[in-house]
Short mmCIF file of C-alpha atoms in Angstrom, two decimals:
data_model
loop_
_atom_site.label_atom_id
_atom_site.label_comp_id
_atom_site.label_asym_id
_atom_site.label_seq_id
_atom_site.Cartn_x
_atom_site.Cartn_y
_atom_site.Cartn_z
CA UNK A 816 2.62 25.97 138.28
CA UNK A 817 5.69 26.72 135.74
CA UNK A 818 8.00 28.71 135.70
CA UNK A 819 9.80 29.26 132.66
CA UNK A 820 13.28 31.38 133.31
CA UNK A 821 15.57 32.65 130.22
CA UNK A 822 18.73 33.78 131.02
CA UNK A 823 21.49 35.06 128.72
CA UNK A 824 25.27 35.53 129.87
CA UNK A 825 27.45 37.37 127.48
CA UNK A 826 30.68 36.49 127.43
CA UNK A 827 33.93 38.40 126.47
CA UNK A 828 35.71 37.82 123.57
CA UNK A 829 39.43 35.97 123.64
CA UNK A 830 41.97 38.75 124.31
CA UNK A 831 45.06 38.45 123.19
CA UNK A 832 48.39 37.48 125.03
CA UNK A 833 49.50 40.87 126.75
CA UNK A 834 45.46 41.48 128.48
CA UNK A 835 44.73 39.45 131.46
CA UNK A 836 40.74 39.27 131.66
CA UNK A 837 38.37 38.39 134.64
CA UNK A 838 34.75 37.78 134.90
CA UNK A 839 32.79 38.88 137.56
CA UNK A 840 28.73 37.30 137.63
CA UNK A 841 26.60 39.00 140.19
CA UNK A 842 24.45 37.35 142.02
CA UNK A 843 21.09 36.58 140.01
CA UNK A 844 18.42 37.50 141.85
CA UNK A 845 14.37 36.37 140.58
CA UNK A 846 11.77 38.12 142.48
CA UNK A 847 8.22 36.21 141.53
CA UNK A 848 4.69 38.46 142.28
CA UNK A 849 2.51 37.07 144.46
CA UNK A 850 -0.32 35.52 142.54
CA UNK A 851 -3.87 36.28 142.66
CA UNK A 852 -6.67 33.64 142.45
CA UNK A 853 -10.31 33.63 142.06
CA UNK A 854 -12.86 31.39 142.04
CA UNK A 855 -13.59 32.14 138.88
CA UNK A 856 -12.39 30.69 135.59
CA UNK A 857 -9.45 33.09 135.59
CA UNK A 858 -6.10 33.04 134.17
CA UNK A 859 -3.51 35.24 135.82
CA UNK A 860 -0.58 36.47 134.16
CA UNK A 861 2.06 37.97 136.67
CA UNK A 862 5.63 39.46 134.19
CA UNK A 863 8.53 39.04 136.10
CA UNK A 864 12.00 40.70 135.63
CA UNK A 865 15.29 39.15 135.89
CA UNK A 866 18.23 41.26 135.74
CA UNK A 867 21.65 39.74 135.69
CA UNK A 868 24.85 41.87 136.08
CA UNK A 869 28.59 41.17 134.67
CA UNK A 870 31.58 43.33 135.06
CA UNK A 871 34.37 42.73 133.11
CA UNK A 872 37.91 44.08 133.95
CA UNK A 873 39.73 44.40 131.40
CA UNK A 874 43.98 45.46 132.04
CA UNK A 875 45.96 46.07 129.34
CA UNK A 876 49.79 45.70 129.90
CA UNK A 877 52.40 47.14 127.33
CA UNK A 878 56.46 46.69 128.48
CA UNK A 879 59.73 48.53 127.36
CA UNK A 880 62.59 46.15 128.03
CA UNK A 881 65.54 48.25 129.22
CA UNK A 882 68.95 48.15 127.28
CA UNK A 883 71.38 49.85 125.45
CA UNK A 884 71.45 50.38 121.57
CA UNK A 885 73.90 52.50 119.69
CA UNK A 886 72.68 56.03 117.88
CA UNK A 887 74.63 58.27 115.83
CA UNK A 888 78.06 59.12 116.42
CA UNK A 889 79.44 62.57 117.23
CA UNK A 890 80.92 64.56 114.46
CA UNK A 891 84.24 64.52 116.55
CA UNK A 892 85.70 62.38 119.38
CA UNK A 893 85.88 63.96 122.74
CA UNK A 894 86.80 63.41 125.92
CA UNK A 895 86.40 65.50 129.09
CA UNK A 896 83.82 67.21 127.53
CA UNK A 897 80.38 68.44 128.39
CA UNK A 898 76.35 67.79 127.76
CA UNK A 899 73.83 69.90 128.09
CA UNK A 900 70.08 69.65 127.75
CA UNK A 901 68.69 72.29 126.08
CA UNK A 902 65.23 73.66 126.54
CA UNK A 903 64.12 72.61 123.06
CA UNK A 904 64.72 68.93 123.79
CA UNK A 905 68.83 68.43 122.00
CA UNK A 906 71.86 68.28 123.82
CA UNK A 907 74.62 70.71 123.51
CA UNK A 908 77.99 68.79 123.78
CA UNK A 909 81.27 71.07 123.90
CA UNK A 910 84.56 71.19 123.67
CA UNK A 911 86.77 68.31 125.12
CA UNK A 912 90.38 66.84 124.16
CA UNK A 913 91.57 64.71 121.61
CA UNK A 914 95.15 63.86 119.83
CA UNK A 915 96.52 66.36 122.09
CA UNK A 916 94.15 68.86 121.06
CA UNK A 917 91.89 71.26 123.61
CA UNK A 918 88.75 71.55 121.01
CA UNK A 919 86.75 74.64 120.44
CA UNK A 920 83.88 72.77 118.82
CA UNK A 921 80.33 72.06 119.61
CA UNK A 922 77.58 69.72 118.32
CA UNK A 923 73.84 69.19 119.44
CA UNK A 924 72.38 65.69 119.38
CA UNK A 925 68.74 65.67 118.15
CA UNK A 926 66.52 62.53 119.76
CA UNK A 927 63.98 63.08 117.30
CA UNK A 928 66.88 61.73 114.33
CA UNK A 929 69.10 60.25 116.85
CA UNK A 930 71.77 62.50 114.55
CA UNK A 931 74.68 64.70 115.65
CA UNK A 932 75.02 68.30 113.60
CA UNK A 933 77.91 70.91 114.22
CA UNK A 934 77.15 73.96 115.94
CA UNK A 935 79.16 76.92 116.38
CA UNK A 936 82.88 77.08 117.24
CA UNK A 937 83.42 78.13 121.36
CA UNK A 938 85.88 81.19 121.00
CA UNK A 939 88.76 79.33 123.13
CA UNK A 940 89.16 75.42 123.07
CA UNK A 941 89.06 73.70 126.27
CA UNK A 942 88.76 70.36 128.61
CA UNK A 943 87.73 70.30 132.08
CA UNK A 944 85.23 73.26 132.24
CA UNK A 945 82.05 73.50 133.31
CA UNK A 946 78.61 74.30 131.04
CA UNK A 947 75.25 75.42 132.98
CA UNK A 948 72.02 75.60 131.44
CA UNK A 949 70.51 79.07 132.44
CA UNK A 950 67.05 79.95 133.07
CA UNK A 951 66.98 82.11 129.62
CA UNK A 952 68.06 78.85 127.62
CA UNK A 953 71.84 79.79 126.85
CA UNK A 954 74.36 77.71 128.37
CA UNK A 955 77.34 79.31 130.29
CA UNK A 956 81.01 77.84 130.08
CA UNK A 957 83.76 78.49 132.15
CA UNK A 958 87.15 77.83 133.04
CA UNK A 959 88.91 74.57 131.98
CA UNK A 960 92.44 74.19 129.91
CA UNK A 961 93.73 75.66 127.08
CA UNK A 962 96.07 75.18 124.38
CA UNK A 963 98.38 77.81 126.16
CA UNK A 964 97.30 78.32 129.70
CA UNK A 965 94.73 76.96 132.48
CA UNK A 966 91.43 79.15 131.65
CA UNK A 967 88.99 81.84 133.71
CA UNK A 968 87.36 82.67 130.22
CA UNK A 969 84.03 81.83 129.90
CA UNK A 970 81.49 82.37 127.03
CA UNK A 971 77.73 81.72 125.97
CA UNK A 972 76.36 79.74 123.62
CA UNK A 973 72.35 81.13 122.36
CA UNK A 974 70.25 78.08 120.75
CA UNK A 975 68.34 80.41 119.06
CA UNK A 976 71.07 81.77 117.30
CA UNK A 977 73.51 78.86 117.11
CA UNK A 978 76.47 81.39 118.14
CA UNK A 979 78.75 81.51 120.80
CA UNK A 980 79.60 84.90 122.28
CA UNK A 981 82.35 85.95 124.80
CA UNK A 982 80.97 86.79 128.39
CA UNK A 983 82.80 88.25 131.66
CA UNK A 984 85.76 86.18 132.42
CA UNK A 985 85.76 84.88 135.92
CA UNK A 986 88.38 86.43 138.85
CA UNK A 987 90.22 82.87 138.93
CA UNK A 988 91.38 81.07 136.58
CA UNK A 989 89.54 77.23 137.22
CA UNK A 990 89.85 73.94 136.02
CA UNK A 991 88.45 70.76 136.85
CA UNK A 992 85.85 73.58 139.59
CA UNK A 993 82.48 72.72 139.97
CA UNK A 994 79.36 74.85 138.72
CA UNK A 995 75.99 74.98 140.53
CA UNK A 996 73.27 77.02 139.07
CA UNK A 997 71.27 78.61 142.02
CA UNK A 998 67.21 79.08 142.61
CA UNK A 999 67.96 82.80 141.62
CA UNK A 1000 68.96 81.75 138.25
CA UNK A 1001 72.52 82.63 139.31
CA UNK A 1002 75.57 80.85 138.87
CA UNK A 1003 78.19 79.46 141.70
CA UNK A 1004 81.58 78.46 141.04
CA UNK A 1005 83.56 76.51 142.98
CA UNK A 1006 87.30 75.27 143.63
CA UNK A 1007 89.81 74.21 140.96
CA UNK A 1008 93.03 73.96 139.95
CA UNK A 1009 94.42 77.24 138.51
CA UNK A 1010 97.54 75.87 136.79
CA UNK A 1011 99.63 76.42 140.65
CA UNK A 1012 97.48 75.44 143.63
CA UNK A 1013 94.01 74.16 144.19
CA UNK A 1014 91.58 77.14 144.95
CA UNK A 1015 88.97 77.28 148.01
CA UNK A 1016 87.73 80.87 146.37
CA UNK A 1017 84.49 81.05 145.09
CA UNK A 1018 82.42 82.90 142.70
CA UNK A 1019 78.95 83.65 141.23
CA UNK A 1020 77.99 84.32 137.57
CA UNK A 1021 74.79 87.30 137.43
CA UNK A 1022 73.30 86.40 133.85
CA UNK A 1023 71.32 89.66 133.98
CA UNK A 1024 74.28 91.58 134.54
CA UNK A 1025 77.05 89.40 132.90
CA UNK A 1026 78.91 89.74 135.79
CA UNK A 1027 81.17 87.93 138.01
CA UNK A 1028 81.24 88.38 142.15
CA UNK A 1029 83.73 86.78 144.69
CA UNK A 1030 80.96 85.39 147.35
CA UNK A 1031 83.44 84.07 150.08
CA UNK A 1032 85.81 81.14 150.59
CA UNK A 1033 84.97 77.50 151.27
CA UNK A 1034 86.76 76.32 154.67
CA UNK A 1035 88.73 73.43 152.59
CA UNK A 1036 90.13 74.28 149.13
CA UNK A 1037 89.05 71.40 147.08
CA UNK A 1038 89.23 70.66 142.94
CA UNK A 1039 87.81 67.29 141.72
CA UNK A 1040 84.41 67.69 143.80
CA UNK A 1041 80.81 68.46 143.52
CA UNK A 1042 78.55 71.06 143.85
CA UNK A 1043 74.93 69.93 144.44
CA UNK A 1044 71.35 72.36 144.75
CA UNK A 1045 69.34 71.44 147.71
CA UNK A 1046 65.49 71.45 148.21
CA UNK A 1047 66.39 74.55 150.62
CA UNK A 1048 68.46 76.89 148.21
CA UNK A 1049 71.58 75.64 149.84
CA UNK A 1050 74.59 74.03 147.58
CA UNK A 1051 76.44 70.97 149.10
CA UNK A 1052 80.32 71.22 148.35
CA UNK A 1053 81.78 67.38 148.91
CA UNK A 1054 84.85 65.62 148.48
CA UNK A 1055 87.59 66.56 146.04
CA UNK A 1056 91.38 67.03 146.67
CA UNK A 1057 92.96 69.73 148.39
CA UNK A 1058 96.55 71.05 148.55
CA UNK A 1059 97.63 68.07 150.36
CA UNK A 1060 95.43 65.46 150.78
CA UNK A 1061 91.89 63.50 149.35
CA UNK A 1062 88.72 65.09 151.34
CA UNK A 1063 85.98 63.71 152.67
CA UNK A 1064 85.16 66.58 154.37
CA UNK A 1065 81.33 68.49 152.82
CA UNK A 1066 80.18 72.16 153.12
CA UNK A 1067 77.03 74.12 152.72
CA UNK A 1068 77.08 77.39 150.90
CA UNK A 1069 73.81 80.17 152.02
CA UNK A 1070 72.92 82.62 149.17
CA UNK A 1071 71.07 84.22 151.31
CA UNK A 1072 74.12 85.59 153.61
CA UNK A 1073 76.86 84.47 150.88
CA UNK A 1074 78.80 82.48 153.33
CA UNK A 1075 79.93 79.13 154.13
CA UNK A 1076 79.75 76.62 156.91
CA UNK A 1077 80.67 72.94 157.30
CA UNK A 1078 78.63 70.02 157.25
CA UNK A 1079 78.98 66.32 158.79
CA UNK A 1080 82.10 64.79 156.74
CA UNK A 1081 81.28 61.64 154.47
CA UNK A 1082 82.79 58.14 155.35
CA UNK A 1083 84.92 57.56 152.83
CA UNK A 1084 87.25 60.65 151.24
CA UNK A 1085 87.11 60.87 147.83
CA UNK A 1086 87.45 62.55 144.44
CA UNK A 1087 85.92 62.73 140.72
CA UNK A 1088 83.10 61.18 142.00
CA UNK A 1089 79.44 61.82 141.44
CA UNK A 1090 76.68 63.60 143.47
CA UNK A 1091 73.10 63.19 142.27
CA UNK A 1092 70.15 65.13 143.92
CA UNK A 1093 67.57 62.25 144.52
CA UNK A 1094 63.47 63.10 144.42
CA UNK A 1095 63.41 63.34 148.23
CA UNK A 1096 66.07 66.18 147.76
CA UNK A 1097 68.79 64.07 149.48
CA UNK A 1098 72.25 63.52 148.15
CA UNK A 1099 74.15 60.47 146.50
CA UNK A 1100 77.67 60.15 146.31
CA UNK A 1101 79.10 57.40 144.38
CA UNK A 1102 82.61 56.20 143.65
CA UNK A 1103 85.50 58.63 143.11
CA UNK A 1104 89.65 57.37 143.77
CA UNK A 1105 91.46 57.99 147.29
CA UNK A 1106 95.07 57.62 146.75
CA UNK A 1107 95.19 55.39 144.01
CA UNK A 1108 92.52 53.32 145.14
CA UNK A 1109 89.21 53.39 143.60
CA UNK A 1110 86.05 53.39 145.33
CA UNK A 1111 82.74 51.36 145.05
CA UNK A 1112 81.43 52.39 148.55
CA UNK A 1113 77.87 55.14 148.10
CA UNK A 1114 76.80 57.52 150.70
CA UNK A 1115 73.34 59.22 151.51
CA UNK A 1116 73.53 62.64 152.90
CA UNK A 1117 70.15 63.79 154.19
CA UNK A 1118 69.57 67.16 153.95
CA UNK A 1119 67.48 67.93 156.82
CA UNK A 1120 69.41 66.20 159.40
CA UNK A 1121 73.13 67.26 157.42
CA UNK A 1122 73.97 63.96 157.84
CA UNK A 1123 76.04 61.41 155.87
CA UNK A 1124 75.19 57.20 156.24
CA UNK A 1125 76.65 54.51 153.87
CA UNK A 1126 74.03 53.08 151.17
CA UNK A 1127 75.34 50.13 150.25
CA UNK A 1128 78.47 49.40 147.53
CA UNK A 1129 78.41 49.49 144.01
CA UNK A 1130 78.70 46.04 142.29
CA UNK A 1131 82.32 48.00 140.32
CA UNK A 1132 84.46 50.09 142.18
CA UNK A 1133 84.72 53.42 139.60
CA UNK A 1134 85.94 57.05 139.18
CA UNK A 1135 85.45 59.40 136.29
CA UNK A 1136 81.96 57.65 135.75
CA UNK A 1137 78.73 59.41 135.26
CA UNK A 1138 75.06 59.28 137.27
CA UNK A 1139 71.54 60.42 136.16
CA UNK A 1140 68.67 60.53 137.81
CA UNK A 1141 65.99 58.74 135.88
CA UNK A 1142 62.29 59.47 135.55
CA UNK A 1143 61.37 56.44 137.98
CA UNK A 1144 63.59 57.73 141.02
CA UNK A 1145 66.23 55.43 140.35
CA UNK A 1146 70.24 56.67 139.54
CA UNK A 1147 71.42 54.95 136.59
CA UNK A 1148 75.53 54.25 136.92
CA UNK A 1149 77.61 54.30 134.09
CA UNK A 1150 81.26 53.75 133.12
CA UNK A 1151 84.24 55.13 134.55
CA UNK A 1152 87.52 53.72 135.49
CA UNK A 1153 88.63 51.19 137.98
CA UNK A 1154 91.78 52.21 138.26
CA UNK A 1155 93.24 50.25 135.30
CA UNK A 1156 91.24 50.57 132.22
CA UNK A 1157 87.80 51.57 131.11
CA UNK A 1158 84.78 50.12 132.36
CA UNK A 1159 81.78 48.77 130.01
CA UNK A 1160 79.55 48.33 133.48
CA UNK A 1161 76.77 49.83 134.00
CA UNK A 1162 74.31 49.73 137.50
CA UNK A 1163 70.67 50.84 139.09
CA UNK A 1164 70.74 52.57 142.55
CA UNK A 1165 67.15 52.30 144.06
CA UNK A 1166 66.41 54.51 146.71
CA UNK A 1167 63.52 52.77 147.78
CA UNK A 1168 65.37 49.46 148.53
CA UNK A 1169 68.93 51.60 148.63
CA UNK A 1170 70.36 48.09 146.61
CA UNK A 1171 72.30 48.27 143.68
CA UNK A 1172 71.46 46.12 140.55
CA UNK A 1173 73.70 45.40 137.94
CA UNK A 1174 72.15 46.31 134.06
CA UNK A 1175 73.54 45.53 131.15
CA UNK A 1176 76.55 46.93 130.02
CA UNK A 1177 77.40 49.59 127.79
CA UNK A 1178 78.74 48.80 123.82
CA UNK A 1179 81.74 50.72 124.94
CA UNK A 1180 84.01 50.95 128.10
CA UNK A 1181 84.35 54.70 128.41
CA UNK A 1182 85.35 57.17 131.48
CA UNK A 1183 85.51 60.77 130.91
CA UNK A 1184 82.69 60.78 129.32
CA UNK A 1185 79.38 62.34 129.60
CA UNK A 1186 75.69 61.49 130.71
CA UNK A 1187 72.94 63.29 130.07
CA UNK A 1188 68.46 62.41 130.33
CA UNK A 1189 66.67 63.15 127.57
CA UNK A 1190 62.70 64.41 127.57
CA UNK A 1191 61.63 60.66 126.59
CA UNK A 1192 63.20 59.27 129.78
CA UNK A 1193 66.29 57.79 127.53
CA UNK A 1194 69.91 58.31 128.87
CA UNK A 1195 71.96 59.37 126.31
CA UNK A 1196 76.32 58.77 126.70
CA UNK A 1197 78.16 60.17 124.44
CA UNK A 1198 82.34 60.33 124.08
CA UNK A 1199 85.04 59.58 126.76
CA UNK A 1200 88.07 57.47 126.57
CA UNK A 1201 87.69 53.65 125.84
CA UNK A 1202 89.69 50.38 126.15
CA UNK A 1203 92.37 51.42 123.77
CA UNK A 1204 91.18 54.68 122.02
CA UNK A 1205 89.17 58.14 122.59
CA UNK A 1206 85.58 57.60 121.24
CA UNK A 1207 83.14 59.73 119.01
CA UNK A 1208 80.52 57.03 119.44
CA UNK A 1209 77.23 57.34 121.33
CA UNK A 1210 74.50 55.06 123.02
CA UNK A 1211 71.59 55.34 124.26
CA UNK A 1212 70.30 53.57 127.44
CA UNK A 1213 66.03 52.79 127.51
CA UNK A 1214 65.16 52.19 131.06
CA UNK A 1215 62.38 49.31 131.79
CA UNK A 1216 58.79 51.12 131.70
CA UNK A 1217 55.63 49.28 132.00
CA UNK A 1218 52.38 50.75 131.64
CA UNK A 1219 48.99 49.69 132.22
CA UNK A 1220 45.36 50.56 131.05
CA UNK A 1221 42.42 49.32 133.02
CA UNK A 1222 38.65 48.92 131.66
CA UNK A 1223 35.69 47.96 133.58
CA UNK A 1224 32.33 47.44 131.42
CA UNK A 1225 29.47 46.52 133.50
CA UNK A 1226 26.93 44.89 131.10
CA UNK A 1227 22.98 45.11 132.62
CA UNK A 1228 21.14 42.42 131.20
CA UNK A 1229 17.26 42.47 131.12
CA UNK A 1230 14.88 39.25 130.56
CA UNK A 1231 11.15 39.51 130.88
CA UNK A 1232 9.08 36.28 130.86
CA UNK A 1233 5.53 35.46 131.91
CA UNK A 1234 4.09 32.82 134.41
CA UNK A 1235 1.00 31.60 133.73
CA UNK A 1236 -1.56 29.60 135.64
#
């Protein structure tokens, strides 16, 4: 008896350097017929089938290095400014100081030229205001400084149109507040310094209606703070300074009954620091100055417990620095001052791990300036006050992405061969 077997194995051609490749050979199985004799003269031919199985996984890796490059810069240079993201993908940047000067100007930022065109002129020039994106695609400013006086005049700016035009001015005037646009597409504004004391009066902006309603009083009055949108509707007032001392005291405002009620305090009291809604919907404080000293200490308020734990310190104690949420969860950390100049450092807070990783820094030291995610997942930072001078420039920062593509190919191969006797 002979048996004659023919196998054939294909094998995968050489991938290149980024595509990790494994080979999988099933177990080859040959299942012979029983053979039937006579005793006759008789030749029996029995065909037998031998079917061999690979898979072959193929995964495909591609990687984004993260990193800062420079883009275009701004048509002006600005400091205490602001960034908006529009709804058509540029950024809005207004107003600001420079040479002594409280600017009425405004640019947009495109990401598709990584170029800066001017916009309309603002009606009144200002520094220290707020800007909120509404849910009809105009953006809202209020308060800040003038040339002549500490501001409640607010306008809004129609990127459609290009053109600013003058809105309701607010009850107060407010500078340095902070703005919180609401799940009814309303705005809240908060605090501030109107030119005399710091303000605890509050008010909200009705786009429909263009007009403004005192909702309230906030138990502390606070300027220098943050105003943050929780999962629940609620806005989370912390920090700031009040008439006579640096808070670390927190409040919740309720649209629903348009009144206030205190919160647990943070650890640490603070001002001009950042808050940053995370994924989960909880809170993260960073930095901010308490008497003259700057803070690197973070904080974690959880919003369905309303309570505050430490998370860690920052690798660079900083105020007047900005935070974004990224795309991945993470808060990237940028800038600011430590008290005595301008900061070029930039860090990663991980929520997962709630460490803090240093990144690379920025081309520029800058505080005062502003922060703002584009649609591609890229941080753009634009303007503030460097080492020595007030900046027009602008960077971009490219977090680290990797992506991956899997393939499996199973390949059936069929071999038919005779035994003979």
């Amino acid at each position: 008896l002979i048996l004659m077997l023919k196998f054939v194995i294909l094998v995968p051609e050489k991938l290149d350097s980024t595509t990790t490749t494994t080979t999988t050979l099933s177990t080859i199985t040959t299942t012979i017929s029983t053979l039937t004799t006579t005793t006759t003269a008789t030749t029996t031919s029995t065909t037998t089938t031998t079917t061999s199985s690979i898979t072959s996984t193929s995964t495909i890796t591609t990687a984004r290095h993260s990193g800062w490059s420079n883009t275009g810069n701004m048509t002006e240079i600005r400091m205490e400014h602001t960034a908006s993201l529009l709804q058509n993908g540029k950024v809005l940047v207004t107003a600001g100081f420079y040479d002594d000067t409280h600017l009425n100007s405004s640019e947009l930022y495109d990401p598709l030229t990584g170029s800066w065109t001017s916009t309309g002129s603002m009606n009144q020039g200002r520094d220290g205001h707020t800007a909120s994106l509404l849910s009809n695609g105009k953006v809202l400013v209020t308060g800040g400084i003038g040339e002549q006086d500490y501001l409640n005049h607010a306008e809004l700016y129609n990127p459609s149109t290009e053109t600013w035009t003058v809105t309701n001015s607010m009850k107060d005037k407010r500078n340095f507040a902070a703005a919180c646009l609401l799940a009814d597409g309303n705005v809240l504004v908060t605090g501030g310094f109107n030119g005399d004391t710091i303000l605890d009066s509050v008010e909200v902006y009705d786009p429909s209606t263009e007009i403004w309603t005192t909702t309230g009083y906030m138990a502390e009055a606070r300027d220098g703070h943050t105003a943050s949108l929780l999962p629940n509707g609620k806005v989370l007032v912390a920090g700031g300074f009040s008439r006579h001392t640096f808070q670390n005291t927190a409040e919740l405002y309720h649209p629903s009954t348009k009144t206030w009620t205190t919160t647990d305090s943070m650890k640490d009291r603070r001002d001009y620091h950042t808050a940053t809604v995370l994924t989960n919907g909880n809170v993260l404080v960073t930095g901010g100055s308490y008497g003259g000293i700057t803070q690197n200490s973070a904080e974690l308020y959880d919003y369905s417990t309303e309570t505050w734990k430490t998370v860690g310190t920052m690798n660079n104690a900083r105020h007047n620095h900005q935070a974004v949420l990224l795309n991945d969860g993470k808060v990237l950390v940028t800038g600011g001052s430590n008290g005595s100049r301008a900061l070029h450092t930039a860090e990663l807070y991980d929520p997962s791990t709630e460490l803090w990783t240093t990144i690379g820094n920025m081309n520029n030291a800058r505080d005062y300036h502003t922060a703002c995610l584009l649609t591609d997942g890229n941080v753009l930072v634009a303007g503030g006050s460097g080492d020595s001078t007030d900046l027009n420039t602008a960077e971009l920062y490219s977090p680290s992405i990797r992506t991956s593509i899997t393939i499996n190919k199973m390949n059936n191969i069929q071999d038919n061969h005779e035994i003979s006797h």
